[in-house]
Amino acid sequence: MKKIPEVTLLFWVMKICATTLGETAGDQLAQTMKVGYAVSSLLLLGFFVVVLLGQLAAKRYIPALYWAVILATSTAGTTMSDYMDRTLGLGYATGSAILVTILLVVLGLWWVSEKSLSVSEIRSRKGELFYWTAILFSNTLGTALGDYLADDSGLGFGGGALLIGSLLAVVVLAYYFTSISRVLLFWVAFVLTRPFGATFGDLLTKSPEKHGLGFGTSGSSLILLGILVALVVYESWRQRQAGGPDAQPS
């Protein structure tokens, strides 16, 4: 079931772009358009289910479809996290703790069922469902962590992004210079790229008075969408050049 892209530098660039867009687009719907976190979460979870069904039905890796599901998990994760932390009043620390527990349970059940958490060894529909469930909750967790760093920790948007960026750099060094499990490093990086996107998205959208760049949710979302679309087009072209329209990543 080669329906997942190679984990390369391009993968991580697209993942950070998609999760940052998820932060700004989720805020656009829930805050700027005043739909609210609960309704936004239901709408975005519905979108997630629709694109996920398309991904499950696909027989090969389709870049536009795969990254649509990633984007759906990120936007839904943004509003779900905000609903837990703000509307329900759990707070960022408590919300993060709950989401860490859920993610660990999902990964534990996946390991018990499939005996592997490697994304290159997904061979069944059950494994695919575990993969997307883990991604949904890792992106939701990342939003809560990013908000905690930006708001409660005192680091601010720039400081939070710098801290997460530094941690990601440590993961990269561990990948190249240690024997730590590559599967473990992948999931650590996958979780960390979400709060990096969350804090970077806040840095783009918030006003200068709040130590942001002031692009707003609409402007930031349009910029990020344009970048992500360009990268998806490039990925599709690269896939065709590698071996025709049905080429698969190794």
XYZ file of C-alpha atoms in Angstrom:
250
model
C 0.000 0.000 0.000
C 2.427 2.654 -1.248
C 0.061 5.558 -0.677
C 2.345 7.644 1.524
C 5.186 9.871 0.257
C 8.853 9.359 0.942
C 9.989 11.039 4.133
C 12.421 13.536 2.617
C 13.247 17.203 3.188
C 10.418 18.093 0.793
C 7.993 16.073 2.924
C 8.896 18.076 6.038
C 8.729 21.417 4.224
C 5.243 20.556 2.941
C 4.198 19.275 6.359
C 5.235 22.504 8.099
C 3.512 24.562 5.397
C 0.311 22.499 5.696
C 0.244 22.679 9.495
C 0.904 26.421 9.489
C -1.919 26.853 6.980
C -4.095 24.666 9.207
C -3.486 27.076 12.082
C -4.346 30.205 10.083
C -7.291 28.628 8.227
C -8.758 27.192 11.431
C -8.514 30.604 13.092
C -10.021 32.211 9.981
C -13.117 30.030 10.252
C -13.540 29.996 14.041
C -12.425 33.526 14.949
C -12.388 35.870 11.953
C -15.632 34.495 10.478
C -16.999 34.001 14.025
C -18.284 30.486 13.354
C -17.073 29.341 16.767
C -14.818 26.497 17.816
C -17.521 23.832 18.251
C -19.220 24.371 14.880
C -15.868 24.837 13.133
C -14.626 21.557 14.586
C -17.700 19.702 13.333
C -17.400 21.233 9.852
C -13.689 20.525 9.583
C -14.039 16.991 10.942
C -16.656 16.436 8.254
C -14.184 17.665 5.619
C -11.549 15.379 7.127
C -13.840 12.344 6.841
C -14.641 13.147 3.190
C -11.020 13.497 2.055
C -9.956 10.542 4.225
C -12.490 8.306 2.463
C -10.954 9.403 -0.825
C -7.473 8.609 0.467
C -8.564 5.180 1.718
C -10.168 4.400 -1.636
C -7.088 5.431 -3.620
C -4.823 2.698 -4.962
C -1.637 4.775 -5.081
C -0.025 7.905 -3.701
C -1.818 10.987 -5.056
C -0.051 14.121 -3.760
C -3.070 16.448 -3.912
C -5.282 13.956 -2.067
C -2.691 13.004 0.564
C -1.889 16.619 1.426
C -5.582 17.516 1.498
C -5.992 14.966 4.298
C -2.941 16.355 6.128
C -4.395 19.863 5.822
C -7.776 18.609 7.058
C -6.186 17.065 10.172
C -4.357 20.324 10.816
C -7.364 22.648 10.471
C -9.598 20.308 12.471
C -6.840 19.901 15.041
C -6.617 23.674 15.453
C -10.302 24.169 16.230
C -10.585 20.970 18.305
C -7.684 22.063 20.483
C -9.056 25.589 20.862
C -12.475 24.176 21.781
C -10.935 22.031 24.523
C -8.589 24.693 25.848
C -10.767 27.811 25.544
C -14.454 26.922 25.252
C -14.329 24.042 27.746
C -11.836 25.987 29.853
C -9.338 23.146 30.272
C -6.357 25.366 29.576
C -3.378 24.645 27.361
C -1.430 22.533 29.864
C -4.365 20.269 30.760
C -5.479 20.044 27.134
C -1.949 19.063 26.089
C -1.774 16.386 28.790
C -5.085 14.869 27.669
C -4.019 14.869 24.025
C -0.614 13.334 24.837
C -2.446 10.511 26.613
C -4.814 9.949 23.682
C -1.940 9.945 21.171
C 0.050 7.446 23.250
C -3.012 5.187 23.501
C -3.506 5.331 19.706
C 0.168 4.533 19.075
C 0.035 1.742 21.656
C -3.020 0.143 20.052
C -1.375 0.505 16.642
C 1.750 -1.280 17.913
C -0.244 -4.094 19.491
C -2.295 -4.546 16.325
C 0.379 -4.129 13.630
C 3.648 -4.764 15.550
C 5.167 -1.674 13.959
C 4.727 2.101 13.931
C 6.822 2.571 10.801
C 4.990 4.559 8.130
C 6.909 2.647 5.452
C 5.465 -0.661 6.653
C 1.730 0.100 6.479
C 0.281 -2.912 4.708
C -3.362 -3.021 5.810
C -6.466 -0.851 5.969
C -6.339 -1.078 9.766
C -2.770 0.227 9.764
C -3.804 3.061 7.485
C -6.625 4.044 9.849
C -4.239 3.999 12.817
C -1.842 6.199 10.824
C -4.444 8.880 10.122
C -5.876 8.740 13.653
C -2.392 9.285 15.066
C -1.842 12.190 12.680
C -5.150 13.823 13.642
C -4.361 13.718 17.357
C -0.692 14.646 16.887
C -1.765 17.780 15.015
C -4.369 18.571 17.686
C -1.716 18.097 20.373
C 0.688 20.298 18.436
C -1.805 23.151 18.445
C -2.217 22.963 22.226
C 1.552 22.810 22.742
C 2.117 25.737 20.405
C -0.502 27.846 22.171
C 0.963 26.939 25.557
C 4.440 28.049 24.468
C 3.168 31.244 22.853
C 0.722 32.313 25.584
C 1.352 30.629 28.938
C 5.108 30.061 28.905
C 6.012 33.701 28.356
C 8.115 32.921 25.281
C 5.739 34.623 22.861
C 5.186 33.611 19.220
C 8.762 34.189 18.095
C 10.287 32.565 21.174
C 7.992 29.545 20.867
C 8.871 29.072 17.207
C 12.586 29.413 18.036
C 12.353 26.795 20.813
C 10.482 24.278 18.651
C 12.852 24.961 15.756
C 15.793 24.224 18.057
C 14.201 20.965 19.203
C 13.649 19.970 15.584
C 17.312 20.681 14.893
C 18.205 18.314 17.757
C 16.005 15.620 16.177
C 17.796 16.097 12.838
C 21.192 15.759 14.522
C 19.986 12.640 16.344
C 18.864 11.179 13.012
C 22.260 11.627 11.386
C 24.618 11.054 14.318
C 22.925 8.558 16.659
C 21.357 5.115 16.465
C 18.068 6.218 18.063
C 15.066 4.506 16.468
C 14.138 6.214 13.205
C 10.479 5.447 13.871
C 10.658 7.225 17.240
C 12.432 10.227 15.709
C 9.814 10.413 12.941
C 6.909 10.658 15.380
C 8.753 13.123 17.617
C 9.431 15.308 14.571
C 5.861 14.884 13.341
C 4.460 16.137 16.647
C 6.986 18.991 16.937
C 6.359 20.354 13.430
C 2.754 21.047 14.424
C 3.497 23.476 17.304
C 6.167 25.018 15.082
C 3.441 25.641 12.505
C 1.068 26.869 15.220
C 3.512 29.395 16.652
C 4.697 30.471 13.210
C 1.074 30.841 12.087
C 0.339 33.024 15.116
C 3.462 35.062 14.352
C 2.109 35.712 10.846
C -1.462 36.548 11.842
C -1.262 38.474 15.107
C -0.946 42.243 15.181
C 2.376 43.998 15.902
C 0.919 45.039 19.274
C 0.787 41.323 20.127
C 4.305 40.793 18.742
C 3.064 39.359 15.434
C 3.662 40.392 11.818
C 0.078 41.530 11.258
C -0.770 39.690 8.014
C -4.104 38.544 9.470
C -5.708 35.136 9.064
C -6.965 35.814 5.523
C -3.707 37.151 4.125
C -1.576 34.519 5.827
C -3.877 31.695 4.697
C -3.758 32.850 1.062
C 0.038 33.083 1.091
C 0.452 29.657 2.680
C -2.156 28.085 0.389
C -0.301 29.388 -2.648
C 2.984 27.932 -1.374
C 1.387 24.558 -0.558
C -0.352 24.320 -3.946
C 2.934 25.092 -5.704
C 4.702 22.375 -3.711
C 1.944 19.839 -4.441
C 2.191 20.633 -8.164
C 5.967 20.182 -7.989
C 5.591 16.891 -6.091
C 3.106 15.622 -8.703
C 5.474 16.614 -11.523
C 8.424 14.972 -9.763
C 6.411 11.785 -9.298
C 5.562 11.640 -13.011
C 9.179 12.308 -13.990
C 10.337 9.465 -11.758
C 8.418 6.844 -13.681
C 5.165 7.842 -15.278
C 1.743 8.764 -13.877
C 1.525 5.600 -11.772
C 4.983 5.871 -10.251
C 5.215 5.112 -6.571
C 7.645 6.445 -3.969
C 10.169 3.876 -2.827
